Amino acid sequence: MDTQRQAKRRVDEGNPNSKLMTPERIFIIESMSWWSWDAQEAAWQSRFEELVEEVQRTGKIPPNSHPTLGNWVHTQRKAYKA
């Protein structure tokens, strides 16, 4: 997947040596509902959606001890304060 992202980045930058990523390949990749060109943004969005579901289920932000969201919420709070 990183190879496709790198090839697409070269296309976006106008690199003439970007023959691996054709418009047809871009179309096929983008037609996959789970695909994202920005892996970090997709991971953040996925975790945020988990948080929203947890808050809707419990009515509160999960504590740091939560197995999957605790550390993520803590990290987001630290980033916001920075």
PDB file of N, CA and C in Angstrom:
ATOM      1  N   MET A   1       0.807  -1.187   0.000  1.00  0.00           N
ATOM      2  CA  MET A   1       0.000   0.000   0.000  1.00  0.00           C
ATOM      3  C   MET A   1       0.854   1.257   0.000  1.00  0.00           C
ATOM      4  N   ASP A   2       1.962   1.216   0.707  1.00  0.00           N
ATOM      5  CA  ASP A   2       2.840   2.384   0.709  1.00  0.00           C
ATOM      6  C   ASP A   2       3.372   2.659  -0.687  1.00  0.00           C
ATOM      7  N   THR A   3       3.607   1.621  -1.465  1.00  0.00           N
ATOM      8  CA  THR A   3       4.100   1.790  -2.833  1.00  0.00           C
ATOM      9  C   THR A   3       3.097   2.573  -3.669  1.00  0.00           C
ATOM     10  N   GLN A   4       1.815   2.242  -3.516  1.00  0.00           N
ATOM     11  CA  GLN A   4       0.778   2.963  -4.259  1.00  0.00           C
ATOM     12  C   GLN A   4       0.704   4.418  -3.815  1.00  0.00           C
ATOM     13  N   ARG A   5       0.816   4.636  -2.512  1.00  0.00           N
ATOM     14  CA  ARG A   5       0.761   6.013  -2.014  1.00  0.00           C
ATOM     15  C   ARG A   5       1.950   6.824  -2.525  1.00  0.00           C
ATOM     16  N   GLN A   6       3.126   6.214  -2.538  1.00  0.00           N
ATOM     17  CA  GLN A   6       4.317   6.910  -3.046  1.00  0.00           C
ATOM     18  C   GLN A   6       4.183   7.202  -4.534  1.00  0.00           C
ATOM     19  N   ALA A   7       3.682   6.245  -5.292  1.00  0.00           N
ATOM     20  CA  ALA A   7       3.501   6.451  -6.732  1.00  0.00           C
ATOM     21  C   ALA A   7       2.485   7.552  -6.987  1.00  0.00           C
ATOM     22  N   LYS A   8       1.406   7.587  -6.217  1.00  0.00           N
ATOM     23  CA  LYS A   8       0.386   8.633  -6.375  1.00  0.00           C
ATOM     24  C   LYS A   8       0.964   9.988  -6.011  1.00  0.00           C
ATOM     25  N   ARG A   9       1.790  10.032  -4.983  1.00  0.00           N
ATOM     26  CA  ARG A   9       2.437  11.290  -4.599  1.00  0.00           C
ATOM     27  C   ARG A   9       3.289  11.810  -5.752  1.00  0.00           C
ATOM     28  N   ARG A  10       4.003  10.905  -6.426  1.00  0.00           N
ATOM     29  CA  ARG A  10       4.816  11.321  -7.573  1.00  0.00           C
ATOM     30  C   ARG A  10       3.937  11.858  -8.705  1.00  0.00           C
ATOM     31  N   VAL A  11       2.784  11.228  -8.928  1.00  0.00           N
ATOM     32  CA  VAL A  11       1.850  11.721  -9.943  1.00  0.00           C
ATOM     33  C   VAL A  11       1.384  13.123  -9.560  1.00  0.00           C
ATOM     34  N   ASP A  12       1.002  13.307  -8.309  1.00  0.00           N
ATOM     35  CA  ASP A  12       0.518  14.601  -7.834  1.00  0.00           C
ATOM     36  C   ASP A  12       1.581  15.690  -7.957  1.00  0.00           C
ATOM     37  N   GLU A  13       2.841  15.287  -7.816  1.00  0.00           N
ATOM     38  CA  GLU A  13       3.946  16.249  -7.914  1.00  0.00           C
ATOM     39  C   GLU A  13       4.369  16.495  -9.356  1.00  0.00           C
ATOM     40  N   GLY A  14       3.738  15.785 -10.305  1.00  0.00           N
ATOM     41  CA  GLY A  14       4.057  15.975 -11.714  1.00  0.00           C
ATOM     42  C   GLY A  14       5.327  15.291 -12.165  1.00  0.00           C
ATOM     43  N   ASN A  15       5.766  14.292 -11.430  1.00  0.00           N
ATOM     44  CA  ASN A  15       6.978  13.553 -11.767  1.00  0.00           C
ATOM     45  C   ASN A  15       6.746  12.748 -13.049  1.00  0.00           C
ATOM     46  N   PRO A  16       7.564  12.968 -14.073  1.00  0.00           N
ATOM     47  CA  PRO A  16       7.374  12.247 -15.335  1.00  0.00           C
ATOM     48  C   PRO A  16       7.682  10.751 -15.226  1.00  0.00           C
ATOM     49  N   ASN A  17       8.356  10.329 -14.179  1.00  0.00           N
ATOM     50  CA  ASN A  17       8.685   8.912 -13.994  1.00  0.00           C
ATOM     51  C   ASN A  17       7.642   8.182 -13.154  1.00  0.00           C
ATOM     52  N   SER A  18       6.423   8.641 -13.206  1.00  0.00           N
ATOM     53  CA  SER A  18       5.377   8.053 -12.381  1.00  0.00           C
ATOM     54  C   SER A  18       4.449   7.166 -13.207  1.00  0.00           C
ATOM     55  N   LYS A  19       5.022   6.371 -14.077  1.00  0.00           N
ATOM     56  CA  LYS A  19       4.240   5.540 -14.981  1.00  0.00           C
ATOM     57  C   LYS A  19       3.539   4.382 -14.283  1.00  0.00           C
ATOM     58  N   LEU A  20       3.978   4.023 -13.066  1.00  0.00           N
ATOM     59  CA  LEU A  20       3.348   2.923 -12.348  1.00  0.00           C
ATOM     60  C   LEU A  20       1.916   3.234 -11.947  1.00  0.00           C
ATOM     61  N   MET A  21       1.619   4.500 -11.696  1.00  0.00           N
ATOM     62  CA  MET A  21       0.296   4.869 -11.218  1.00  0.00           C
ATOM     63  C   MET A  21      -0.459   5.558 -12.352  1.00  0.00           C
ATOM     64  N   THR A  22      -1.216   4.777 -13.086  1.00  0.00           N
ATOM     65  CA  THR A  22      -1.998   5.296 -14.201  1.00  0.00           C
ATOM     66  C   THR A  22      -3.343   5.811 -13.685  1.00  0.00           C
ATOM     67  N   PRO A  23      -4.022   6.636 -14.468  1.00  0.00           N
ATOM     68  CA  PRO A  23      -5.357   7.089 -14.061  1.00  0.00           C
ATOM     69  C   PRO A  23      -6.315   5.916 -13.813  1.00  0.00           C
ATOM     70  N   GLU A  24      -6.173   4.859 -14.592  1.00  0.00           N
ATOM     71  CA  GLU A  24      -7.022   3.682 -14.405  1.00  0.00           C
ATOM     72  C   GLU A  24      -6.763   3.034 -13.049  1.00  0.00           C
ATOM     73  N   ARG A  25      -5.505   2.917 -12.669  1.00  0.00           N
ATOM     74  CA  ARG A  25      -5.161   2.333 -11.372  1.00  0.00           C
ATOM     75  C   ARG A  25      -5.654   3.216 -10.230  1.00  0.00           C
ATOM     76  N   ILE A  26      -5.513   4.511 -10.395  1.00  0.00           N
ATOM     77  CA  ILE A  26      -6.005   5.436  -9.374  1.00  0.00           C
ATOM     78  C   ILE A  26      -7.505   5.251  -9.200  1.00  0.00           C
ATOM     79  N   PHE A  27      -8.232   5.145 -10.309  1.00  0.00           N
ATOM     80  CA  PHE A  27      -9.683   4.960 -10.249  1.00  0.00           C
ATOM     81  C   PHE A  27     -10.039   3.672  -9.522  1.00  0.00           C
ATOM     82  N   ILE A  28      -9.353   2.594  -9.834  1.00  0.00           N
ATOM     83  CA  ILE A  28      -9.629   1.304  -9.196  1.00  0.00           C
ATOM     84  C   ILE A  28      -9.375   1.377  -7.697  1.00  0.00           C
ATOM     85  N   ILE A  29      -8.245   1.953  -7.321  1.00  0.00           N
ATOM     86  CA  ILE A  29      -7.906   2.061  -5.902  1.00  0.00           C
ATOM     87  C   ILE A  29      -8.933   2.926  -5.168  1.00  0.00           C
ATOM     88  N   GLU A  30      -9.291   4.059  -5.759  1.00  0.00           N
ATOM     89  CA  GLU A  30     -10.230   4.967  -5.107  1.00  0.00           C
ATOM     90  C   GLU A  30     -11.637   4.390  -5.029  1.00  0.00           C
ATOM     91  N   SER A  31     -11.937   3.392  -5.834  1.00  0.00           N
ATOM     92  CA  SER A  31     -13.265   2.780  -5.783  1.00  0.00           C
ATOM     93  C   SER A  31     -13.420   1.838  -4.581  1.00  0.00           C
ATOM     94  N   MET A  32     -12.312   1.511  -3.923  1.00  0.00           N
ATOM     95  CA  MET A  32     -12.372   0.674  -2.725  1.00  0.00           C
ATOM     96  C   MET A  32     -12.770   1.562  -1.541  1.00  0.00           C
ATOM     97  N   SER A  33     -13.880   1.234  -0.910  1.00  0.00           N
ATOM     98  CA  SER A  33     -14.418   2.099   0.143  1.00  0.00           C
ATOM     99  C   SER A  33     -13.471   2.261   1.329  1.00  0.00           C
ATOM    100  N   TRP A  34     -12.631   1.296   1.593  1.00  0.00           N
ATOM    101  CA  TRP A  34     -11.743   1.348   2.754  1.00  0.00           C
ATOM    102  C   TRP A  34     -10.427   2.055   2.468  1.00  0.00           C
ATOM    103  N   TRP A  35     -10.150   2.401   1.223  1.00  0.00           N
ATOM    104  CA  TRP A  35      -8.858   2.980   0.857  1.00  0.00           C
ATOM    105  C   TRP A  35      -8.781   4.463   1.199  1.00  0.00           C
ATOM    106  N   SER A  36      -7.605   4.898   1.616  1.00  0.00           N
ATOM    107  CA  SER A  36      -7.333   6.308   1.829  1.00  0.00           C
ATOM    108  C   SER A  36      -5.909   6.599   1.380  1.00  0.00           C
ATOM    109  N   TRP A  37      -5.724   7.688   0.671  1.00  0.00           N
ATOM    110  CA  TRP A  37      -4.371   8.055   0.258  1.00  0.00           C
ATOM    111  C   TRP A  37      -3.561   8.540   1.454  1.00  0.00           C
ATOM    112  N   ASP A  38      -4.224   9.037   2.470  1.00  0.00           N
ATOM    113  CA  ASP A  38      -3.547   9.530   3.664  1.00  0.00           C
ATOM    114  C   ASP A  38      -3.795   8.540   4.811  1.00  0.00           C
ATOM    115  N   ALA A  39      -2.853   7.641   5.018  1.00  0.00           N
ATOM    116  CA  ALA A  39      -3.025   6.571   6.006  1.00  0.00           C
ATOM    117  C   ALA A  39      -3.150   7.121   7.426  1.00  0.00           C
ATOM    118  N   GLN A  40      -2.393   8.153   7.746  1.00  0.00           N
ATOM    119  CA  GLN A  40      -2.465   8.723   9.095  1.00  0.00           C
ATOM    120  C   GLN A  40      -3.831   9.344   9.356  1.00  0.00           C
ATOM    121  N   GLU A  41      -4.342  10.065   8.373  1.00  0.00           N
ATOM    122  CA  GLU A  41      -5.659  10.676   8.533  1.00  0.00           C
ATOM    123  C   GLU A  41      -6.734   9.605   8.670  1.00  0.00           C
ATOM    124  N   ALA A  42      -6.625   8.541   7.902  1.00  0.00           N
ATOM    125  CA  ALA A  42      -7.598   7.450   7.975  1.00  0.00           C
ATOM    126  C   ALA A  42      -7.554   6.775   9.342  1.00  0.00           C
ATOM    127  N   ALA A  43      -6.364   6.575   9.877  1.00  0.00           N
ATOM    128  CA  ALA A  43      -6.230   5.953  11.195  1.00  0.00           C
ATOM    129  C   ALA A  43      -6.816   6.859  12.275  1.00  0.00           C
ATOM    130  N   TRP A  44      -6.548   8.163  12.177  1.00  0.00           N
ATOM    131  CA  TRP A  44      -7.090   9.107  13.152  1.00  0.00           C
ATOM    132  C   TRP A  44      -8.617   9.109  13.081  1.00  0.00           C
ATOM    133  N   GLN A  45      -9.156   9.155  11.870  1.00  0.00           N
ATOM    134  CA  GLN A  45     -10.603   9.193  11.687  1.00  0.00           C
ATOM    135  C   GLN A  45     -11.259   7.929  12.234  1.00  0.00           C
ATOM    136  N   SER A  46     -10.629   6.798  12.017  1.00  0.00           N
ATOM    137  CA  SER A  46     -11.154   5.529  12.518  1.00  0.00           C
ATOM    138  C   SER A  46     -11.214   5.523  14.045  1.00  0.00           C
ATOM    139  N   ARG A  47     -10.145   5.994  14.679  1.00  0.00           N
ATOM    140  CA  ARG A  47     -10.115   6.037  16.144  1.00  0.00           C
ATOM    141  C   ARG A  47     -11.133   7.039  16.670  1.00  0.00           C
ATOM    142  N   PHE A  48     -11.292   8.173  15.974  1.00  0.00           N
ATOM    143  CA  PHE A  48     -12.276   9.162  16.381  1.00  0.00           C
ATOM    144  C   PHE A  48     -13.689   8.580  16.318  1.00  0.00           C
ATOM    145  N   GLU A  49     -13.974   7.833  15.265  1.00  0.00           N
ATOM    146  CA  GLU A  49     -15.291   7.196  15.141  1.00  0.00           C
ATOM    147  C   GLU A  49     -15.521   6.189  16.277  1.00  0.00           C
ATOM    148  N   GLU A  50     -14.465   5.471  16.667  1.00  0.00           N
ATOM    149  CA  GLU A  50     -14.573   4.573  17.823  1.00  0.00           C
ATOM    150  C   GLU A  50     -14.921   5.363  19.083  1.00  0.00           C
ATOM    151  N   LEU A  51     -14.262   6.516  19.244  1.00  0.00           N
ATOM    152  CA  LEU A  51     -14.519   7.362  20.407  1.00  0.00           C
ATOM    153  C   LEU A  51     -15.971   7.833  20.428  1.00  0.00           C
ATOM    154  N   VAL A  52     -16.470   8.286  19.295  1.00  0.00           N
ATOM    155  CA  VAL A  52     -17.855   8.748  19.221  1.00  0.00           C
ATOM    156  C   VAL A  52     -18.812   7.624  19.611  1.00  0.00           C
ATOM    157  N   GLU A  53     -18.570   6.422  19.102  1.00  0.00           N
ATOM    158  CA  GLU A  53     -19.426   5.283  19.444  1.00  0.00           C
ATOM    159  C   GLU A  53     -19.367   4.970  20.940  1.00  0.00           C
ATOM    160  N   GLU A  54     -18.179   5.043  21.518  1.00  0.00           N
ATOM    161  CA  GLU A  54     -18.013   4.765  22.946  1.00  0.00           C
ATOM    162  C   GLU A  54     -18.744   5.806  23.788  1.00  0.00           C
ATOM    163  N   VAL A  55     -18.635   7.067  23.411  1.00  0.00           N
ATOM    164  CA  VAL A  55     -19.314   8.134  24.156  1.00  0.00           C
ATOM    165  C   VAL A  55     -20.834   7.982  24.018  1.00  0.00           C
ATOM    166  N   GLN A  56     -21.299   7.619  22.841  1.00  0.00           N
ATOM    167  CA  GLN A  56     -22.741   7.405  22.669  1.00  0.00           C
ATOM    168  C   GLN A  56     -23.217   6.221  23.507  1.00  0.00           C
ATOM    169  N   ARG A  57     -22.381   5.204  23.620  1.00  0.00           N
ATOM    170  CA  ARG A  57     -22.752   4.006  24.367  1.00  0.00           C
ATOM    171  C   ARG A  57     -22.735   4.245  25.875  1.00  0.00           C
ATOM    172  N   THR A  58     -21.686   4.935  26.368  1.00  0.00           N
ATOM    173  CA  THR A  58     -21.502   5.080  27.816  1.00  0.00           C
ATOM    174  C   THR A  58     -21.882   6.453  28.348  1.00  0.00           C
ATOM    175  N   GLY A  59     -21.912   7.455  27.482  1.00  0.00           N
ATOM    176  CA  GLY A  59     -22.233   8.809  27.919  1.00  0.00           C
ATOM    177  C   GLY A  59     -21.045   9.576  28.462  1.00  0.00           C
ATOM    178  N   LYS A  60     -19.826   9.020  28.334  1.00  0.00           N
ATOM    179  CA  LYS A  60     -18.643   9.736  28.841  1.00  0.00           C
ATOM    180  C   LYS A  60     -17.391   9.352  28.048  1.00  0.00           C
ATOM    181  N   ILE A  61     -16.391  10.210  28.178  1.00  0.00           N
ATOM    182  CA  ILE A  61     -15.083   9.961  27.551  1.00  0.00           C
ATOM    183  C   ILE A  61     -14.418   8.801  28.289  1.00  0.00           C
ATOM    184  N   PRO A  62     -13.842   7.858  27.570  1.00  0.00           N
ATOM    185  CA  PRO A  62     -13.207   6.725  28.257  1.00  0.00           C
ATOM    186  C   PRO A  62     -11.966   7.159  29.043  1.00  0.00           C
ATOM    187  N   PRO A  63     -11.714   6.508  30.171  1.00  0.00           N
ATOM    188  CA  PRO A  63     -10.533   6.840  30.977  1.00  0.00           C
ATOM    189  C   PRO A  63      -9.254   6.330  30.312  1.00  0.00           C
ATOM    190  N   ASN A  64      -8.122   6.767  30.848  1.00  0.00           N
ATOM    191  CA  ASN A  64      -6.821   6.328  30.305  1.00  0.00           C
ATOM    192  C   ASN A  64      -6.660   4.813  30.358  1.00  0.00           C
ATOM    193  N   SER A  65      -7.384   4.160  31.233  1.00  0.00           N
ATOM    194  CA  SER A  65      -7.263   2.709  31.370  1.00  0.00           C
ATOM    195  C   SER A  65      -8.043   1.939  30.308  1.00  0.00           C
ATOM    196  N   HIS A  66      -8.809   2.641  29.481  1.00  0.00           N
ATOM    197  CA  HIS A  66      -9.566   1.960  28.420  1.00  0.00           C
ATOM    198  C   HIS A  66      -8.583   1.251  27.495  1.00  0.00           C
ATOM    199  N   PRO A  67      -8.863  -0.009  27.125  1.00  0.00           N
ATOM    200  CA  PRO A  67      -7.890  -0.811  26.373  1.00  0.00           C
ATOM    201  C   PRO A  67      -7.486  -0.253  25.007  1.00  0.00           C
ATOM    202  N   THR A  68      -8.397   0.401  24.292  1.00  0.00           N
ATOM    203  CA  THR A  68      -8.013   0.902  22.968  1.00  0.00           C
ATOM    204  C   THR A  68      -8.047   2.417  22.859  1.00  0.00           C
ATOM    205  N   LEU A  69      -8.953   3.056  23.556  1.00  0.00           N
ATOM    206  CA  LEU A  69      -9.117   4.496  23.385  1.00  0.00           C
ATOM    207  C   LEU A  69      -8.414   5.340  24.444  1.00  0.00           C
ATOM    208  N   GLY A  70      -8.063   4.751  25.570  1.00  0.00           N
ATOM    209  CA  GLY A  70      -7.454   5.520  26.652  1.00  0.00           C
ATOM    210  C   GLY A  70      -6.211   6.268  26.232  1.00  0.00           C
ATOM    211  N   ASN A  71      -5.280   5.581  25.659  1.00  0.00           N
ATOM    212  CA  ASN A  71      -4.030   6.208  25.233  1.00  0.00           C
ATOM    213  C   ASN A  71      -4.270   7.204  24.105  1.00  0.00           C
ATOM    214  N   TRP A  72      -5.165   6.865  23.182  1.00  0.00           N
ATOM    215  CA  TRP A  72      -5.450   7.757  22.061  1.00  0.00           C
ATOM    216  C   TRP A  72      -6.031   9.082  22.555  1.00  0.00           C
ATOM    217  N   VAL A  73      -7.009   9.018  23.458  1.00  0.00           N
ATOM    218  CA  VAL A  73      -7.612  10.235  24.005  1.00  0.00           C
ATOM    219  C   VAL A  73      -6.556  11.057  24.738  1.00  0.00           C
ATOM    220  N   HIS A  74      -5.721  10.402  25.528  1.00  0.00           N
ATOM    221  CA  HIS A  74      -4.645  11.092  26.253  1.00  0.00           C
ATOM    222  C   HIS A  74      -3.716  11.819  25.275  1.00  0.00           C
ATOM    223  N   THR A  75      -3.344  11.152  24.212  1.00  0.00           N
ATOM    224  CA  THR A  75      -2.458  11.736  23.194  1.00  0.00           C
ATOM    225  C   THR A  75      -3.124  12.933  22.522  1.00  0.00           C
ATOM    226  N   GLN A  76      -4.410  12.837  22.228  1.00  0.00           N
ATOM    227  CA  GLN A  76      -5.114  13.950  21.593  1.00  0.00           C
ATOM    228  C   GLN A  76      -5.183  15.161  22.514  1.00  0.00           C
ATOM    229  N   ARG A  77      -5.395  14.903  23.803  1.00  0.00           N
ATOM    230  CA  ARG A  77      -5.439  16.008  24.771  1.00  0.00           C
ATOM    231  C   ARG A  77      -4.084  16.700  24.878  1.00  0.00           C
ATOM    232  N   LYS A  78      -3.011  15.903  24.901  1.00  0.00           N
ATOM    233  CA  LYS A  78      -1.659  16.483  24.970  1.00  0.00           C
ATOM    234  C   LYS A  78      -1.377  17.308  23.712  1.00  0.00           C
ATOM    235  N   ALA A  79      -1.780  16.806  22.563  1.00  0.00           N
ATOM    236  CA  ALA A  79      -1.544  17.540  21.309  1.00  0.00           C
ATOM    237  C   ALA A  79      -2.329  18.842  21.290  1.00  0.00           C
ATOM    238  N   TYR A  80      -3.522  18.843  21.840  1.00  0.00           N
ATOM    239  CA  TYR A  80      -4.347  20.048  21.875  1.00  0.00           C
ATOM    240  C   TYR A  80      -3.726  21.107  22.758  1.00  0.00           C
ATOM    241  N   LYS A  81      -3.128  20.686  23.887  1.00  0.00           N
ATOM    242  CA  LYS A  81      -2.513  21.635  24.820  1.00  0.00           C
ATOM    243  C   LYS A  81      -1.205  22.208  24.285  1.00  0.00           C
ATOM    244  N   ALA A  82      -0.568  21.496  23.376  1.00  0.00           N
ATOM    245  CA  ALA A  82       0.745  21.923  22.867  1.00  0.00           C
ATOM    246  C   ALA A  82       0.664  23.156  22.003  1.00  0.00           C
TER     247      ALA A  82
END
